[in-house]
XYZ file of C-alpha atoms in Angstrom:
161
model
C 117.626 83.369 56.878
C 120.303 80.631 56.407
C 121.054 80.719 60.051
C 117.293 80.283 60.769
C 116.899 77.521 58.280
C 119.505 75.136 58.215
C 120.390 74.795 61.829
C 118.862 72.173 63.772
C 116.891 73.745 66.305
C 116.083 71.801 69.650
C 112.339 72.992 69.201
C 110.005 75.310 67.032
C 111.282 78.968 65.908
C 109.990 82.260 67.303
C 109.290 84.730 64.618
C 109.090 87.976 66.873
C 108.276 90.665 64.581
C 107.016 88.584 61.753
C 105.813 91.428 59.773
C 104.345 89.726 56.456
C 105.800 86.433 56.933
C 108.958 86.414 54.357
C 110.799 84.572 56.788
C 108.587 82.638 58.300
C 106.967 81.235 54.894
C 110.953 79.751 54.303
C 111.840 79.167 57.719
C 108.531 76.599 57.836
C 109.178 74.765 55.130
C 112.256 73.395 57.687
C 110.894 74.333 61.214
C 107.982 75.086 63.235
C 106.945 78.284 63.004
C 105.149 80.863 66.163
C 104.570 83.958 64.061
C 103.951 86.719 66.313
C 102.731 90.259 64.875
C 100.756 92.842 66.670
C 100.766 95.435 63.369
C 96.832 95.639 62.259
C 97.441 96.220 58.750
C 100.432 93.492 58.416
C 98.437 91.131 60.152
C 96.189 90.434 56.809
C 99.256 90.441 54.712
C 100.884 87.520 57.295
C 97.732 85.487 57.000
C 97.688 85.672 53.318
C 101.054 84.688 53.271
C 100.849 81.661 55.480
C 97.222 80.391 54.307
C 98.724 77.547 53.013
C 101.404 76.469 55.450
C 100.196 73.867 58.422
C 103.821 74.255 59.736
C 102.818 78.136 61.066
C 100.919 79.357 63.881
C 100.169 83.373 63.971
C 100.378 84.908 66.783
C 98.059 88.199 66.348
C 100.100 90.278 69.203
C 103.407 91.447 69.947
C 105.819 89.595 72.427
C 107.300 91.899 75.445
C 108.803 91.775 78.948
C 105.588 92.201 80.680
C 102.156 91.788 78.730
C 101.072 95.315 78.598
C 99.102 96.224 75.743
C 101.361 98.762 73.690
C 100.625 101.041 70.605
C 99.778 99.582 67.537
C 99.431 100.716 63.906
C 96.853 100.263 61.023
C 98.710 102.888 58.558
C 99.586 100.874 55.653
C 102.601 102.775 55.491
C 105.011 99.868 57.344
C 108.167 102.129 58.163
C 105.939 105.017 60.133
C 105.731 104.985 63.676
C 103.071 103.148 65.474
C 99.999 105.525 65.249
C 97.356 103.481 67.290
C 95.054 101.870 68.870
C 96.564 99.907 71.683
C 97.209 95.817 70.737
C 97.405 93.312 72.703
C 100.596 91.690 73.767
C 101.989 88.402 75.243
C 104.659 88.340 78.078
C 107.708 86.260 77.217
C 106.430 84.267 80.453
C 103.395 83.878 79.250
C 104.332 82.854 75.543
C 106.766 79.982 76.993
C 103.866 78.746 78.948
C 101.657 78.476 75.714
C 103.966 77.590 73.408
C 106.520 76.220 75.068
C 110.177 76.172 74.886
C 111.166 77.773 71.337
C 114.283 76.320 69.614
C 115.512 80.076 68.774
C 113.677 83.273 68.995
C 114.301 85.213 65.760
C 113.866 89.195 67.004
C 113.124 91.881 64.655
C 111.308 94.814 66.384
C 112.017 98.010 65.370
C 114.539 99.042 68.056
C 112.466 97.129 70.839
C 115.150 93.755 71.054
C 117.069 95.831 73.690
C 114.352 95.787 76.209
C 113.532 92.235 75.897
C 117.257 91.238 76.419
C 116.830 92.454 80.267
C 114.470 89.477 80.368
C 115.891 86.933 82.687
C 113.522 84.270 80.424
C 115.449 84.576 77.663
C 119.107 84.029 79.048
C 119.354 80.614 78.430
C 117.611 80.897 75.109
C 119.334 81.562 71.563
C 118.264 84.756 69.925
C 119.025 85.911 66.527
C 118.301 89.377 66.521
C 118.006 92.571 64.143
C 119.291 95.353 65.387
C 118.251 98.624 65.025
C 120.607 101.205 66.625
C 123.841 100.284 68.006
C 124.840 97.075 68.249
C 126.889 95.311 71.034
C 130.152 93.708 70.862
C 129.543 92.291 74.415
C 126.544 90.738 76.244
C 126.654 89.360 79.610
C 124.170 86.232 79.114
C 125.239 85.594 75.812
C 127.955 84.863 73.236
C 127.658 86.869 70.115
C 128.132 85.644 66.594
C 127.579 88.147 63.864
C 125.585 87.066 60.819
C 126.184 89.904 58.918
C 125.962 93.864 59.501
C 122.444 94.077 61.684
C 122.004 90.644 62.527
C 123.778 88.700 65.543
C 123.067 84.992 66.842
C 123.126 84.998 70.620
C 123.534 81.723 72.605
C 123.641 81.592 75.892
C 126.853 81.686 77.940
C 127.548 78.562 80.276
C 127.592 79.190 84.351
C 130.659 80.957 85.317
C 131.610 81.095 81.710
């Protein structure tokens, strides 16, 4: 959250996974925020959260590779697996285009950051992500800092660096 907030980011933050909106509600009072969330039953919580902030945009969907809808949820039990209906999504292509250029994406879905780093999109972005499973000591598109024990700032590696 210190990463997120005190570095001067060329351009707003993505909040991919936004669940509730801890983050974002500190992260805005420095930055602007894109608060993406496809979970139904989060969704309300996020809004109540934000009401106040003019520094936030919610983003009712998930971000992926490629804009499919995917499973949602609207169990109010957070940590189960997604249980349904489908929700839409945004494509990373189609979130730039919309949103434009974000200074950092912050990533925090449950396991799903590994798929989204194939994303050619995203190789000259920086990422801070949560990981879920394993994490990587090496990345070929990006340097890795870690922030602590699940979270790593990515920045992108230079040409023929």
């Amino acid at each position: 959250l210190k990463c997120l907030c005190e570095t001067k980011w060329d351009g707003p933050v993505w909040d991919v996974g936004a669940f509730v909106g801890r983050h974002a509600y500190r992260v805005a009072k420095f930055h602007r925020v894109y608060a993406f969330e496809p979970n139904l039953n989060a969704l309300q919580f996020l809004g109540y959260n934000l009401k106040d902030l003019q520094n936030v945009v919610i983003v009712p969907c998930g971000l992926t590779v490629d804009g499919q809808p995917m499973k949602g949820t609207v169990d109010p039990d957070f940590l189960k697996p997604p249980t349904g209906p489908q929700v839409a999504t945004l494509s990373i292509a189609e979130a730039l285009q919309k949103f434009g250029r974000p200074g950092v994406i912050k990533i925090d879905i449950e396991g799903g950051e590994y798929e989204m780093l194939k994303c050619e999109l995203l190789f000259d972005l920086t990422l801070l992500i949560e990981w879920h499973r394993e994490i990587p000591t090496e990345l070929l598109h990006w340097t890795i800092q870690t922030i602590d024990e699940t979270h790593s700032l990515l920045t992108p590696r230079q040409p023929g660096a």
